[in-house]
XYZ file of C-alpha atoms in Angstrom:
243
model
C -98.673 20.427 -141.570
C -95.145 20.387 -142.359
C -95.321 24.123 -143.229
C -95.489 24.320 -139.228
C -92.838 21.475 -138.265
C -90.598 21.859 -140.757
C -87.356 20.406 -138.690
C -89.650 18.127 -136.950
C -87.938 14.847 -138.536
C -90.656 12.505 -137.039
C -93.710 14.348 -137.885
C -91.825 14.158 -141.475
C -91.579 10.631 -141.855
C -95.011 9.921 -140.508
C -96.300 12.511 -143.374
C -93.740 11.068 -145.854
C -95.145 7.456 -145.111
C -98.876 8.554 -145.623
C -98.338 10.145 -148.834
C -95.976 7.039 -150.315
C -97.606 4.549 -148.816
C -101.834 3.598 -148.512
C -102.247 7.089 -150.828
C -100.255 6.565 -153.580
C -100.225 2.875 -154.018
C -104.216 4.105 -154.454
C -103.597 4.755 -157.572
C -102.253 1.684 -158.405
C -104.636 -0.450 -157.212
C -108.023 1.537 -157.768
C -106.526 2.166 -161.532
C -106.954 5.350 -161.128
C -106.852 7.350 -164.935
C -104.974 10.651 -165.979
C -107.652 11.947 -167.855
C -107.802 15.475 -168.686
C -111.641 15.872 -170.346
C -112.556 14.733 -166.621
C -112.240 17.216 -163.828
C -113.251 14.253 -161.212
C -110.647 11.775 -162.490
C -107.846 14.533 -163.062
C -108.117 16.124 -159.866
C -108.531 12.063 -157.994
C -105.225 11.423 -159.578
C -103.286 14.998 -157.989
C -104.407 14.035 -155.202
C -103.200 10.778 -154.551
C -99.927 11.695 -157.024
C -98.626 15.199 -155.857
C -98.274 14.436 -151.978
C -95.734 12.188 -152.748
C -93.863 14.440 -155.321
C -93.381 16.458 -152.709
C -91.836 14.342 -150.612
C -89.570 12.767 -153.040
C -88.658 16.227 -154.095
C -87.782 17.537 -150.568
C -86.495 14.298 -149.193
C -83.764 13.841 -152.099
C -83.358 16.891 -154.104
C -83.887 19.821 -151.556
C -80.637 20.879 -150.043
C -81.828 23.950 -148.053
C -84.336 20.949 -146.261
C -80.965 19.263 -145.134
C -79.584 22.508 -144.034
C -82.787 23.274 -141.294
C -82.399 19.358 -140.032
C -79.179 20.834 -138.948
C -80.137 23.651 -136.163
C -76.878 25.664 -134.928
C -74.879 24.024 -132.132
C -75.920 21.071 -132.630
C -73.171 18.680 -134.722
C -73.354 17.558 -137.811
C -75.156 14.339 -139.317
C -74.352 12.645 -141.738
C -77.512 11.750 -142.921
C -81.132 13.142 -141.945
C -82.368 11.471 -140.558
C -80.261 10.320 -137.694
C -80.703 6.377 -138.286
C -79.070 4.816 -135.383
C -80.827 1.568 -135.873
C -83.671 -0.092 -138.560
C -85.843 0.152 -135.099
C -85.950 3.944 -135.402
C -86.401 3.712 -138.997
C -89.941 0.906 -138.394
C -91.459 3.231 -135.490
C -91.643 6.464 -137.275
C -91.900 5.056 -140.780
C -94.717 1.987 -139.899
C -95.523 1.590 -136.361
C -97.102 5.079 -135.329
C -98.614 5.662 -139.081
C -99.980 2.560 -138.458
C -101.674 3.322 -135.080
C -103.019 6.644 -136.451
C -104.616 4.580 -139.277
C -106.325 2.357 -136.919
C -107.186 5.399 -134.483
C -109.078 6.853 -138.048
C -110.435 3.449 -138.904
C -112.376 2.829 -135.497
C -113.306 6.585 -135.343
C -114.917 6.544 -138.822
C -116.680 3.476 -138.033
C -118.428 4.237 -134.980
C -119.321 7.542 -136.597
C -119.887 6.656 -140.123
C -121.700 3.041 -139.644
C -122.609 2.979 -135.980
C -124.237 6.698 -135.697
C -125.365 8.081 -139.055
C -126.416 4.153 -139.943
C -129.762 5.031 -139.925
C -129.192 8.379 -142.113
C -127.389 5.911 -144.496
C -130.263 3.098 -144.778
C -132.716 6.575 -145.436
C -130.559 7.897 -148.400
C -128.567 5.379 -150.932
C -126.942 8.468 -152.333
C -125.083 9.415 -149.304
C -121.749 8.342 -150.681
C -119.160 6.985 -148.493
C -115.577 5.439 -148.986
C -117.085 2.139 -148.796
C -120.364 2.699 -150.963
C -117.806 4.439 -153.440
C -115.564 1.646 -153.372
C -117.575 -0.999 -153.319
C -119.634 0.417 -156.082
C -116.578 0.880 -158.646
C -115.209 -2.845 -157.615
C -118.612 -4.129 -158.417
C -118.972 -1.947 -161.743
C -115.676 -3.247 -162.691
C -116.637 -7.161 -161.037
C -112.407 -7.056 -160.287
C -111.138 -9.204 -157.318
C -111.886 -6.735 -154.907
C -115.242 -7.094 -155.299
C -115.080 -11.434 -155.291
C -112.864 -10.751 -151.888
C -115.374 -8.836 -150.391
C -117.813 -11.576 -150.860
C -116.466 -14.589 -149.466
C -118.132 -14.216 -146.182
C -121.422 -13.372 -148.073
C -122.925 -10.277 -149.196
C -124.382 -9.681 -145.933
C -120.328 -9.474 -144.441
C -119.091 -7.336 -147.649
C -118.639 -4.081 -144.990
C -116.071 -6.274 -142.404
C -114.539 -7.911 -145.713
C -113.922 -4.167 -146.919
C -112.460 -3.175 -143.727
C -110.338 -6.147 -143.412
C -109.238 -5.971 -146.888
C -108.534 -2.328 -146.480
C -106.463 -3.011 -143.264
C -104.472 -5.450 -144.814
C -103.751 -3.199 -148.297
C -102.612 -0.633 -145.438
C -100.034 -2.541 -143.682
C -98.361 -3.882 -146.209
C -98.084 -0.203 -148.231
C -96.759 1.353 -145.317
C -94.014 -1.771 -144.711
C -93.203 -0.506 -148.382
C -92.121 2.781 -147.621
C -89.422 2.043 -145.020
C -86.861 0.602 -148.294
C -88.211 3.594 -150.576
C -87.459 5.787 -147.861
C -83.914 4.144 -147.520
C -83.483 4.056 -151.396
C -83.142 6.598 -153.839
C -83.317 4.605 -157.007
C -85.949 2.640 -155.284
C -87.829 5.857 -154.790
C -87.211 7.072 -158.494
C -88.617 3.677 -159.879
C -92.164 4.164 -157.456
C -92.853 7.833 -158.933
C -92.320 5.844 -162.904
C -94.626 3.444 -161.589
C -97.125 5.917 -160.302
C -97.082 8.100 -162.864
C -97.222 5.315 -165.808
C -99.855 3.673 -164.263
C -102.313 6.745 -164.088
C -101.075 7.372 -167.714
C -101.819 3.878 -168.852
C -105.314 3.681 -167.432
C -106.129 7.175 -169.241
C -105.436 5.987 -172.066
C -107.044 2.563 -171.565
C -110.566 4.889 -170.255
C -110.094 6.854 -173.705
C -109.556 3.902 -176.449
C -111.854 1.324 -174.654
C -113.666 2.527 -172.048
C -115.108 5.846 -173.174
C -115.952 3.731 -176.880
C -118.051 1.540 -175.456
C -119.646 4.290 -173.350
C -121.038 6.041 -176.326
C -122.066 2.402 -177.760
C -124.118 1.886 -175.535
C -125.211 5.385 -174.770
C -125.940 5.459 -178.685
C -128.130 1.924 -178.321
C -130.169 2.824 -175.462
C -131.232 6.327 -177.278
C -131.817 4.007 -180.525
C -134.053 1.897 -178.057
C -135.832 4.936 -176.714
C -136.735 6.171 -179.975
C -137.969 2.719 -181.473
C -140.122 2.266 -178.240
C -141.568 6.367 -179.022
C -141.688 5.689 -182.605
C -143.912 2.703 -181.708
C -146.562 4.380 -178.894
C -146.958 7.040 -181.456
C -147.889 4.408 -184.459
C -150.324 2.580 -181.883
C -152.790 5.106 -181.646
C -152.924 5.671 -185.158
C -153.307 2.185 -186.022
C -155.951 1.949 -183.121
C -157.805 4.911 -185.034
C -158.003 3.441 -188.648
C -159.544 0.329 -187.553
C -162.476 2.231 -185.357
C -163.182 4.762 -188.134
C -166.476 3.832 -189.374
C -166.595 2.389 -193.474
C-alpha cells in the first residue's frame, strides 16, 4: 500500500502502527518460535516480524524517505512528520487504526460467526482465528485460555473478542512513544527478535523432546496392543485343538 502513497504521511503512520503494534506484539504474546525445520512456524514469525523491519528501517534509517516527505515548494520541516501537537500524533497513530480495527472486528463477526455459523457447526476443521487461537491457548492451558473462561465455556467466543479488543488498544497506545523514540524503537525490534529466538529454542530442547516421547510411547502402545490380538488367536487355537 505504501508502494502507492509513498508521501502520504498519514496513510504511513496508520500502516506503521499496524505493523508495530497488535502484529508484532503477536509474537510476543502467542510465543511465537523461530524455527527453521518448520515452514509453518518460520514463515508465522516473517510475517508478524518483517512488517515492522520495514518500518523501523524506513522511518529512521532511510534518508531518500525524508527527502519525498519534502515535495518542491513546499518549506522545509524539521521533522517528518509535521508534529504540531501530541493530538496529531494520537489520531493518526491510535485513534483511526483503532476505528479500522473495530470496522474489521464487526465485519468479521457478522460474516464469520453470524453467516457461515452454520458452515462452522457442519465442519470442526474449518479453522478460524478464534478456533486457532483458542485451540493453541487450550493446548498450552496458559492464561489466555483461564481468561476466556470466566464467563463459562459457553461465553469463551465474547471473552476472546473482548480479550482481543483489549490486547489491541493497549498495543496500538504503545506505538505512539516507539514512534517518537528511536532507542525506544531499537529496544522493541531486540525484544521481538529475542523472543521468537528464545521460544525456538525452547520448541527444540523441550518441546520437540517430549514430542518424540510420547510419539515413541504411543507406537510402543500400538505394538504391545498388535503383539497381543495376534497371540490371542493362537492361544484360542491350542486350547480347541483336539488331544
Amino acid at each position: 500500500m505504501l508502494l502507492g502513497f509513498p508521501t502520504n504521511e498519514r496513510f504511513f503512520m496508520v500502516c506503521f502502527s499496524f505493523a508495530e503494534g497488535p502484529l508484532a506484539w503477536a509474537l510476543i504474546v502467542w510465543r511465537c518460535s523461530l524455527v527453521f525445520s518448520s515452514v509453518d512456524k518460520t514463515v508465522s514469525v516473517f510475517i508478524h516480524l518483517l512488517p515492522g523491519l520495514v518500518f523501523f528501517t524506513i522511518w529512521w534509517w532511510d534518508p531518500v524517505f525524508f527527502g519525498a516527505m519534502h515535495p518542491e515548494g513546499t518549506p522545509e520541516r524539521a521533522s517528518w512528520p509535521y508534529v504540531e501537537n501530541q493530538s496529531y500524533l494520537w489520531k493518526w497513530l491510535f485513534f483511526v487504526p483503532l476505528a479500522a480495527y473495530f470496522f474489521w472486528q464487526v465485519l468479521y463477526y457478522l460474516i464469520v460467526e453470524v453467516l457461515r455459523r452454520q458452515r462452522l457447526l457442519r465442519d470442526p476443521e474449518v479453522m478460524t482465528s478464534y478456533r486457532e487461537l483458542s485451540k493453541k491457548a487450550k493446548k498450552a492451558n496458559n492464561m489466555w485460555w483461564r481468561l476466556s473462561g470466566l464467563l463459562g465455556d459457553q461465553n469463551r467466543l465474547l471473552m476472546f473478542i473482548l480479550l482481543q479488543a483489549i490486547f489491541t488498544v493497549a498495543t496500538t497506545a504503545l506505538t505512539v512513544p516507539i514512534f517518537l523514540s528511536y532507542k525506544l524503537h531499537v529496544v522493541y525490534q531486540i525484544l521481538k527478535v529475542s523472543a521468537s529466538v528464545w521460544n525456538g529454542g525452547n520448541f527444540l530442547l523441550e518441546v520437540m523432546p517430549r514430542q518424540v516421547i510420547l510419539k515413541e510411547k504411543k507406537k510402543s502402545e500400538t505394538r504391545d496392543v498388535t503383539e497381543q490380538q495376534h497371540e490371542n488367536p493362537l492361544q484360542e487355537n491350542s486350547m480347541e485343538t483336539p488331544q
